[in-house]
Short mmCIF file of C-alpha atoms in Angstrom, two decimals:
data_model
loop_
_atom_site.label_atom_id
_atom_site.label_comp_id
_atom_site.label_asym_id
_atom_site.label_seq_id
_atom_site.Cartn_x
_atom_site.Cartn_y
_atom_site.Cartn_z
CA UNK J 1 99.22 120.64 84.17
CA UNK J 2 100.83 123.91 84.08
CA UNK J 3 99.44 126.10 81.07
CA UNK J 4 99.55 129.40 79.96
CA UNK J 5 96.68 129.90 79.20
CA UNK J 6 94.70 129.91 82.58
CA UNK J 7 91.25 128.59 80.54
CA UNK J 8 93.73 125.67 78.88
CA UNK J 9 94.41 124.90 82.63
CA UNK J 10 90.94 124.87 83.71
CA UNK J 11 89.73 122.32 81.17
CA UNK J 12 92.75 120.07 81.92
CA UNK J 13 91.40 120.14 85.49
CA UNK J 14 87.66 119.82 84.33
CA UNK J 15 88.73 116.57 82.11
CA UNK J 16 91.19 114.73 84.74
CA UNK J 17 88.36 114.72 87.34
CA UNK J 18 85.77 113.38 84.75
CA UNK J 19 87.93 110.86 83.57
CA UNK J 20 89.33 109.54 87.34
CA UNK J 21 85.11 109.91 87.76
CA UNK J 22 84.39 107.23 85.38
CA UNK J 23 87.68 105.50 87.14
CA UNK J 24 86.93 105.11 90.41
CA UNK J 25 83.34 104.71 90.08
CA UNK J 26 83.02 101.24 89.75
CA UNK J 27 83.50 99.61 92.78
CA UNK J 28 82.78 100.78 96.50
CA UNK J 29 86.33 100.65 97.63
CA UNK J 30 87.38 102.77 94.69
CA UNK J 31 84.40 105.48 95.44
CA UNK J 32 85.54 105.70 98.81
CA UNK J 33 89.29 106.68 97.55
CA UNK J 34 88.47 109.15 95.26
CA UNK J 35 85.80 110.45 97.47
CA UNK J 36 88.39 111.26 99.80
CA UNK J 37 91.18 112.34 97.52
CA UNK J 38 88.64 114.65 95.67
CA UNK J 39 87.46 116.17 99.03
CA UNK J 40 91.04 117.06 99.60
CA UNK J 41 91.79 118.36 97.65
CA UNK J 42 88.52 120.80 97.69
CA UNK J 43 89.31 121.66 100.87
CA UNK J 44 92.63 122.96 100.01
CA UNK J 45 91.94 124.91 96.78
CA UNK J 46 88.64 126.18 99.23
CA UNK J 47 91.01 127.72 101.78
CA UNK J 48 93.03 129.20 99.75
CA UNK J 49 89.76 131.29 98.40
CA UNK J 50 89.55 134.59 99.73
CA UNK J 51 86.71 135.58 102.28
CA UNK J 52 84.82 137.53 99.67
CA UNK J 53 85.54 134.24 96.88
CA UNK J 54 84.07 132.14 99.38
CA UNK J 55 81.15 133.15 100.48
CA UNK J 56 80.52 134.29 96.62
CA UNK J 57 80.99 129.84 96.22
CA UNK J 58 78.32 129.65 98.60
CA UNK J 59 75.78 131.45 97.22
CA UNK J 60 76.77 130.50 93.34
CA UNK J 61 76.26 126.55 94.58
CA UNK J 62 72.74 127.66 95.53
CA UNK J 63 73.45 126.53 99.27
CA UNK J 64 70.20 127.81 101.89
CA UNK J 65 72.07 128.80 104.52
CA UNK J 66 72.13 132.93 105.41
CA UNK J 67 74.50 134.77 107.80
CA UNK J 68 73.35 135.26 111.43
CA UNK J 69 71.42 138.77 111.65
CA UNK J 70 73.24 141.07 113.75
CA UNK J 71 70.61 140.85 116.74
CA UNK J 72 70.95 137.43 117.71
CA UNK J 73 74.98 137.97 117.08
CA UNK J 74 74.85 139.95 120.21
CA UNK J 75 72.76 137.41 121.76
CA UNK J 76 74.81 134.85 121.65
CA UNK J 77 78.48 136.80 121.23
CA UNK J 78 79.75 135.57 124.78
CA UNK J 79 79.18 131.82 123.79
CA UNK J 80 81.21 131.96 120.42
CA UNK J 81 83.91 133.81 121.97
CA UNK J 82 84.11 130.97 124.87
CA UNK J 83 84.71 128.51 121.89
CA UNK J 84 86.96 130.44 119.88
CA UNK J 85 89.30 131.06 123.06
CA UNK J 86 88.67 126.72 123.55
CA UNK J 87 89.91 126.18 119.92
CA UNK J 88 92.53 129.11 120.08
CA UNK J 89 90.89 130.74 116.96
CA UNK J 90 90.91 134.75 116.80
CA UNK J 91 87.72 136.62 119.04
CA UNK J 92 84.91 137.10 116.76
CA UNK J 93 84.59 140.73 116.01
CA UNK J 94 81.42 142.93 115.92
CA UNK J 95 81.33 142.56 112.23
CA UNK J 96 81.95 138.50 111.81
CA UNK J 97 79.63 136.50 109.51
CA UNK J 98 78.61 133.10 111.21
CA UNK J 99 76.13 130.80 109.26
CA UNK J 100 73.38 129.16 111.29
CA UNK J 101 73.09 125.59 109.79
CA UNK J 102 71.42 122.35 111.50
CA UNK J 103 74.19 120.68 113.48
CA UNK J 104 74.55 117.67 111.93
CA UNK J 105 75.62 119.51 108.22
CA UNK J 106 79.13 119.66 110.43
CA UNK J 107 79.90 116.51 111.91
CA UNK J 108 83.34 117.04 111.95
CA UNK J 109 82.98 120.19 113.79
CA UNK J 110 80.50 118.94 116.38
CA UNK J 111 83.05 115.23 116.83
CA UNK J 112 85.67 117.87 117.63
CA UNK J 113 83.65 120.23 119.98
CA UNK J 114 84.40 123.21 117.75
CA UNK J 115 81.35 124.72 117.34
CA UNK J 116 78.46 126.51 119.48
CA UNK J 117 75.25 124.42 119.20
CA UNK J 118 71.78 125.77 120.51
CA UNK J 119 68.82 124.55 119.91
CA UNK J 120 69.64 121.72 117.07
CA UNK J 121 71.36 124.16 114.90
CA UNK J 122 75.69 125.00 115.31
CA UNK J 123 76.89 128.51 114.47
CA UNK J 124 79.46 128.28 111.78
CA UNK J 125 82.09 130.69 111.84
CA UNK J 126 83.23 132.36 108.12
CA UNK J 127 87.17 130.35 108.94
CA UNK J 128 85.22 127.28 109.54
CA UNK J 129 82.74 126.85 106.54
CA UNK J 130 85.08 124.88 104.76
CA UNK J 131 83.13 122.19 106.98
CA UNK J 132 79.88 122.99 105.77
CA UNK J 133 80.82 123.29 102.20
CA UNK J 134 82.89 119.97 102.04
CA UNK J 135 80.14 118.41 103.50
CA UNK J 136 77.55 119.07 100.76
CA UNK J 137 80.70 118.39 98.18
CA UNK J 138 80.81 115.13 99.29
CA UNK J 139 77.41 114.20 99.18
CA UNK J 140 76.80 115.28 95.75
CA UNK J 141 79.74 113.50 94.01
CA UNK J 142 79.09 110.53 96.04
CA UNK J 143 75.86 110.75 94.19
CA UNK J 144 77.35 111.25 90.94
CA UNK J 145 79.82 108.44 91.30
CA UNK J 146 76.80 105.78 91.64
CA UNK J 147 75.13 107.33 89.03
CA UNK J 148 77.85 107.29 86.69
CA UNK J 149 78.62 103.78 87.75
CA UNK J 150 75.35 102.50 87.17
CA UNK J 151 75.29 103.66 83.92
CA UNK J 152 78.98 102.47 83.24
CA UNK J 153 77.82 98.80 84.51
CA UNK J 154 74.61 98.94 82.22
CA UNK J 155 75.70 100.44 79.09
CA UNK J 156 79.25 102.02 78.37
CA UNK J 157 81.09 98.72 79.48
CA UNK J 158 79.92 96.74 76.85
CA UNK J 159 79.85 99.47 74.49
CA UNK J 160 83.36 100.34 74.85
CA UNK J 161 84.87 96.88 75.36
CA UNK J 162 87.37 97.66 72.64
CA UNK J 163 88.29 100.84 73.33
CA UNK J 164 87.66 102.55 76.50
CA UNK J 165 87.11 99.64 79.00
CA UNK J 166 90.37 98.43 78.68
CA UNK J 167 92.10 101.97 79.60
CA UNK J 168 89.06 102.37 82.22
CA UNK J 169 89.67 99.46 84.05
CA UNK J 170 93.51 99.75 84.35
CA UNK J 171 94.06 103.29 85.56
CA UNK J 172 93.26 103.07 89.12
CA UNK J 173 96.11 100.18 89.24
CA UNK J 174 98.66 102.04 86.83
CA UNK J 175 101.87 102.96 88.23
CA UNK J 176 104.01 105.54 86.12
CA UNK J 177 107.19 106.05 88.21
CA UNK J 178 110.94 104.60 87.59
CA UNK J 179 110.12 100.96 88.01
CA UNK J 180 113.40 99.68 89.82
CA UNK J 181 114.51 96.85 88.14
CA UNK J 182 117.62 97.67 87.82
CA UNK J 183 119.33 99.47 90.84
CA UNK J 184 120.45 103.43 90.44
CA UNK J 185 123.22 105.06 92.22
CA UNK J 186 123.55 102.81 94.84
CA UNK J 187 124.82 100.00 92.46
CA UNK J 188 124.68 96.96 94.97
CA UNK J 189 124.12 95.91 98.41
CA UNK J 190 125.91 92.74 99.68
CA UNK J 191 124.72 89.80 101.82
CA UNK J 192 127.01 91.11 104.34
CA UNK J 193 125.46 94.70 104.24
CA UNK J 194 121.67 93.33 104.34
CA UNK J 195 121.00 92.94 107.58
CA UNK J 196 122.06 96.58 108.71
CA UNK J 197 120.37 97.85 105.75
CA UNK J 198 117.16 96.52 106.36
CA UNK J 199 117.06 97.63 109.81
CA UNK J 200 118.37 100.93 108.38
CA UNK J 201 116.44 101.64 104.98
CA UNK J 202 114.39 98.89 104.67
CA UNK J 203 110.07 100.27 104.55
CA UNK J 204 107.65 98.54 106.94
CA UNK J 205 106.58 95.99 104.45
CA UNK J 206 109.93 94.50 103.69
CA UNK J 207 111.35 94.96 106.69
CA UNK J 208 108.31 92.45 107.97
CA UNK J 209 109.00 90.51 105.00
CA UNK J 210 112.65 90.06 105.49
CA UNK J 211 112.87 89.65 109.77
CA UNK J 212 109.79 86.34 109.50
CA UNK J 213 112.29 85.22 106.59
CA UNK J 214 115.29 85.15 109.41
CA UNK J 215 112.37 83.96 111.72
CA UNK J 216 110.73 80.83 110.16
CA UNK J 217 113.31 80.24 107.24
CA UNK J 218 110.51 80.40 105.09
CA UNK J 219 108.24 82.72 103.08
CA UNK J 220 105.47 81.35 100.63
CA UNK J 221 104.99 82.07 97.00
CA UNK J 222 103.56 85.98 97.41
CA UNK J 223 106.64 86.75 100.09
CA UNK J 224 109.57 85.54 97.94
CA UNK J 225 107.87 87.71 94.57
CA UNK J 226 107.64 90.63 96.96
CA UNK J 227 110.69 90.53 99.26
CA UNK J 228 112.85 88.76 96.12
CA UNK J 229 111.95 91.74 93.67
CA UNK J 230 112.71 94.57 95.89
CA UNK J 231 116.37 93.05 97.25
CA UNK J 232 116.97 92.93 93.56
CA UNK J 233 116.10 95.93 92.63
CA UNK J 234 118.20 97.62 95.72
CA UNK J 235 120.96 96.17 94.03
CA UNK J 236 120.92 92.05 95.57
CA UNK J 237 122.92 90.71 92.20
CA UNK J 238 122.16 87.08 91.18
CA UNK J 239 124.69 85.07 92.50
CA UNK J 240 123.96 86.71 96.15
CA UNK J 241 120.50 86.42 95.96
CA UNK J 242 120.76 82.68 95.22
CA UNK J 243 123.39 82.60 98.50
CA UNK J 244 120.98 84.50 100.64
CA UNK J 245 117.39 82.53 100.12
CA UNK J 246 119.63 79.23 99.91
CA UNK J 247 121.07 80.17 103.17
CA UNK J 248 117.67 80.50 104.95
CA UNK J 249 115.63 78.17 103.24
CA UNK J 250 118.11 75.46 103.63
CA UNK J 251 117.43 75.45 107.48
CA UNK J 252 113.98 74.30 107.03
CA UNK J 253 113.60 72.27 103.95
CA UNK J 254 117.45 71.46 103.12
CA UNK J 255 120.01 72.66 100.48
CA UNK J 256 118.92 69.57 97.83
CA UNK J 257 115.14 70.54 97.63
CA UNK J 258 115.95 74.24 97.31
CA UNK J 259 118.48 73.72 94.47
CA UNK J 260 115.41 71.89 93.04
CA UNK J 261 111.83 73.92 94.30
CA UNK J 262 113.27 77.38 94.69
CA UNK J 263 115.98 78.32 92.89
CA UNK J 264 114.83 78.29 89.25
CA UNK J 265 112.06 81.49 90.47
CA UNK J 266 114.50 83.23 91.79
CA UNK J 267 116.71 83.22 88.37
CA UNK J 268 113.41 83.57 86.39
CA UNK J 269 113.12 86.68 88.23
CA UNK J 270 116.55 87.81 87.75
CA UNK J 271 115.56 87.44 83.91
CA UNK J 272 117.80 83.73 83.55
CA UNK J 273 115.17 81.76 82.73
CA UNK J 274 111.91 81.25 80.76
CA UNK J 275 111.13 83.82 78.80
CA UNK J 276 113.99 85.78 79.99
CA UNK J 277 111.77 89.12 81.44
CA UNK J 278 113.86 91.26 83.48
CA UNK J 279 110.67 91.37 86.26
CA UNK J 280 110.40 94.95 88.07
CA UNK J 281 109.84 95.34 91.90
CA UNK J 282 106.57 95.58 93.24
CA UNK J 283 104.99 99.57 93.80
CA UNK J 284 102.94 100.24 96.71
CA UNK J 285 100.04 100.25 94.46
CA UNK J 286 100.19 96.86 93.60
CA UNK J 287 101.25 95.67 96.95
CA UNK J 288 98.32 97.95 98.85
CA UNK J 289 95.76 95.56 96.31
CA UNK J 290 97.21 92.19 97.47
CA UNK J 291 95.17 90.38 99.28
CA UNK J 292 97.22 88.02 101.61
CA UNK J 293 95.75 84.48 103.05
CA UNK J 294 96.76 83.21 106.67
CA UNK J 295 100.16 82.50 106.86
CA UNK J 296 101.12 85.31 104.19
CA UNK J 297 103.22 88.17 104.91
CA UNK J 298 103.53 89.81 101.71
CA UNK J 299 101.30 93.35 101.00
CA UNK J 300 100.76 96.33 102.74
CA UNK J 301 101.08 96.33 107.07
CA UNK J 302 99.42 99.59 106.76
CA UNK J 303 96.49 98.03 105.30
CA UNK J 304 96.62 93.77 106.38
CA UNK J 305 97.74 94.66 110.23
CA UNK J 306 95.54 94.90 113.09
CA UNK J 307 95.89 97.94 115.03
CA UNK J 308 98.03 96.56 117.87
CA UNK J 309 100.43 94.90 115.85
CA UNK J 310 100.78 97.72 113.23
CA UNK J 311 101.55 100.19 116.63
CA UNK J 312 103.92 97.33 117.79
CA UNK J 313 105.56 96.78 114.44
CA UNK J 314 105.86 101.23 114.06
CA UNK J 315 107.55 101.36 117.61
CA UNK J 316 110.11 98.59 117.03
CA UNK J 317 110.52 100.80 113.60
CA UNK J 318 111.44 103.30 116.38
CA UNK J 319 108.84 105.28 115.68
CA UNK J 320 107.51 107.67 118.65
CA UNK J 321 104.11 107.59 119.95
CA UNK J 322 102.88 111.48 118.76
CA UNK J 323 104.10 109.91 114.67
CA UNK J 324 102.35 106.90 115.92
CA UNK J 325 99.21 108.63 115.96
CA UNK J 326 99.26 110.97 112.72
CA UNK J 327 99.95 107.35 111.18
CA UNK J 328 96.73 105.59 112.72
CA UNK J 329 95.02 108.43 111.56
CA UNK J 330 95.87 108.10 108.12
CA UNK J 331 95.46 104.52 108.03
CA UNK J 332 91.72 104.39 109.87
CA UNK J 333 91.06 106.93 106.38
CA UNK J 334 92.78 104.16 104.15
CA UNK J 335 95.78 106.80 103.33
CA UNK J 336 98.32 103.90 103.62
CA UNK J 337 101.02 105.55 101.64
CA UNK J 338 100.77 108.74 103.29
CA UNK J 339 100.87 106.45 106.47
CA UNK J 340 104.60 104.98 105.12
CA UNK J 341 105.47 108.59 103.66
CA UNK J 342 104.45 110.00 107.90
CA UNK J 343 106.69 106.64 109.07
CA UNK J 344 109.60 107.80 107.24
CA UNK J 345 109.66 111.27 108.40
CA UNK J 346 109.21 110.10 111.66
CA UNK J 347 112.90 107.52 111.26
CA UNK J 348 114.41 110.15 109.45
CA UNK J 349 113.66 113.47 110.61
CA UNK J 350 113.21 115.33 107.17
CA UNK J 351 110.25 115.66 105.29
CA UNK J 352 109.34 113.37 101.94
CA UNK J 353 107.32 116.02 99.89
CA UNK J 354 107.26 113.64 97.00
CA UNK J 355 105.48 111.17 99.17
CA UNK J 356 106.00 107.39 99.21
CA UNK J 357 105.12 105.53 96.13
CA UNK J 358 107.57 102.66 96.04
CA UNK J 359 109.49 100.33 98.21
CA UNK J 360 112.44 101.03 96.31
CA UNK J 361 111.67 104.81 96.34
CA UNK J 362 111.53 104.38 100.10
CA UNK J 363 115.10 102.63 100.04
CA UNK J 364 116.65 104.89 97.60
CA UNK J 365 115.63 108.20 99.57
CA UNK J 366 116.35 106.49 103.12
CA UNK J 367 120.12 105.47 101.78
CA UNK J 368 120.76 109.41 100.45
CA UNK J 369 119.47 110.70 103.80
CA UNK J 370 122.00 108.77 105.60
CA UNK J 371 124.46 109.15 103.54
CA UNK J 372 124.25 113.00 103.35
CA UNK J 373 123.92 113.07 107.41
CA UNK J 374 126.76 110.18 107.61
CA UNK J 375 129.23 113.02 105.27
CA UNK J 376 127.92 115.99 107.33
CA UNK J 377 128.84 114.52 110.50
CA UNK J 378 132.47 113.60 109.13
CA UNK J 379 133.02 116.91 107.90
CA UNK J 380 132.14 118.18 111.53
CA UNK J 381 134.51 115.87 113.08
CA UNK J 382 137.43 116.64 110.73
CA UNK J 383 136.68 120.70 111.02
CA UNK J 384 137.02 119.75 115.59
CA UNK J 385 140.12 118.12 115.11
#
């Protein structure tokens, strides 16, 4: 989105949020994502706003709220020093601008006991309006979006059923990275090699895949697609893949019936049969909008698990309990794949600034992180001796 011309990037920005406005604002799910993605990123372009820039946002948006007189500043100095020295924030100074604002315009502030509160209304310091402001944001493009939807649902819908719908309606699902179905640099992993791999490499919702697999000898339609594509496209070739599911699913429903019920998907995935489409692994989009029955184990743990069983699964990941946390956090606000993109810091001690997008992704990155740290710590053994 880079441009020149700083007005060229401006209506680039103007026209992406429009457009992921009519997106997202058709179902209640979707509002709530883009809701949260667009407060975000407010937030952040917010803070980095200067003091001056910021309170010059707050009185262009028309918002009634008007810095604490100097008088009662001095009344009640002692008690927002106390809770800046609680939250470790710098003592206000003589000259500080607080906003006085009814206490529950910063909910976020008063849930973490940031804030003085007296007499219904909380004293908002100038480093913590952000609050305030993202607060009316919020509202008012949760507004729009039902607005905007309504009028999508009663009008532009069926008005634009051969031109816009279409695009509308497939966006919020559209994945544009490398789709993985055929592996890169690491050209192949063996049935040998899978089973240190997967503890190794493997993300949270193939690694669950793959250990009930070794488990019950069994996964139903939804696991194989899911599980089947990715070990393909981490480099599983044909013939091994065939050896691997035939080798499990043999236990439990015999080596006859699996020749005949199972192995023809697995080759149609593989591109050897029917129409001969060389299928791609599933991204986490698609596997985040699964929607798994009992006795499934295919989509996303960060979104299907319980609590418990999502901290169990994260700690036999090896996981520790502080990046156990930051995880639940992001999952209880429906971030799952910043949730897997915080679980693979955690395993492998570097930072994923690209974020998590893909299974395979998740693989591919895991494998050069090991390797690199694998070469470093020959090189340091061969420098000792």
């Amino acid at each position: 989105m880079k441009h020149p011309q700083a007005s060229e990037v401006f209506n680039k920005d103007v026209i992406s949020h429009f457009v992921l406005r009519l997106v997202y604002c058709r179902t209640e799910d979707l509002r709530k994502w883009f809701l949260s993605m667009e407060t975000a990123l407010f937030r952040h372009r917010f803070r980095l706003l200067t003091a001056d820039s910021q309170r010059a946002l707050l009185a262009e948006l028309g918002l009634p709220y008007k810095a604490v007189a100097r008088a009662e500043f001095e009344v009640i100095k002692e008690k927002l020093v106390q809770v800046a020295r609680s939250i470790s924030q710098p003592i206000p100074s003589s000259d500080a601008i607080f906003y006085k604002v009814p206490f529950e315009e910063v909910p976020e502030l008063v849930a973490g006991r940031r804030i003085f509160i007296c007499k219904g209304h909380a004293y908002v310091a100038m480093n913590q309006v952000v609050s305030l402001v993202v607060t009316q944001f919020r509202s008012l493009l949760s507004k729009a979006l039902i607005l905007t939807n309504r009028k999508w649902t009663s009008m532009i819908r069926e008005q634009e059923k051969d031109r816009l719908t279409p695009i509308v309606e497939s966006l919020c699902s559209s994945y544009l990275g490398p789709d993985y179905s055929q592996p890169n640099e690491f050209a192949e992993i063996s049935v040998k090699d899978i089973d240190l791999v997967a503890k190794s490499s493997f993300p949270l919702c193939m690694r669950h895949l793959f250990e009930k697999l070794r488990e019950d000898h069994h996964l139903k339609h939804g696991g194989r697609m899911q599980l089947g594509l990715f070990l393909k496209g981490v480099g599983l070739k044909l013939d091994d893949a065939l050896a691997f599911w035939k080798a499990e699913f043999s236990q439990k429903v015999g080596a006859e019936r699996f020749d005949k019920e199972y192995a023809y998907s697995i080759r149609h995935n593989y591109g050897r049969e029917g129409k001969r489409t060389d299928y791609t692994p599933y991204s986490c989009q698609k596997i985040i909008s699964l929607t798994p029955s009992v006795g499934d184990h295919h989509g996303c743990p960060y979104r299907h698990f319980s609590e418990d069983n999502l901290r169990a699964a994260l700690s036999r990941m090896g996981v520790n309990n502080g990046a156990v946390e930051d995880v639940m956090d992001k999952v209880r606000n429906r971030h799952y794949q910043l949730a897997c993109t915080l679980t693979f810091e955690a395993i492998h001690g570097l930072s994923c600034d690209a974020g998590i997008n893909h299974p395979n992704q998740y693989f591919s990155d895991s494998q050069k992180i090991l390797k690199l740290k694998s070469h470093s710590s020959e090189q340091g053994e061969s420098t000792a001796d």
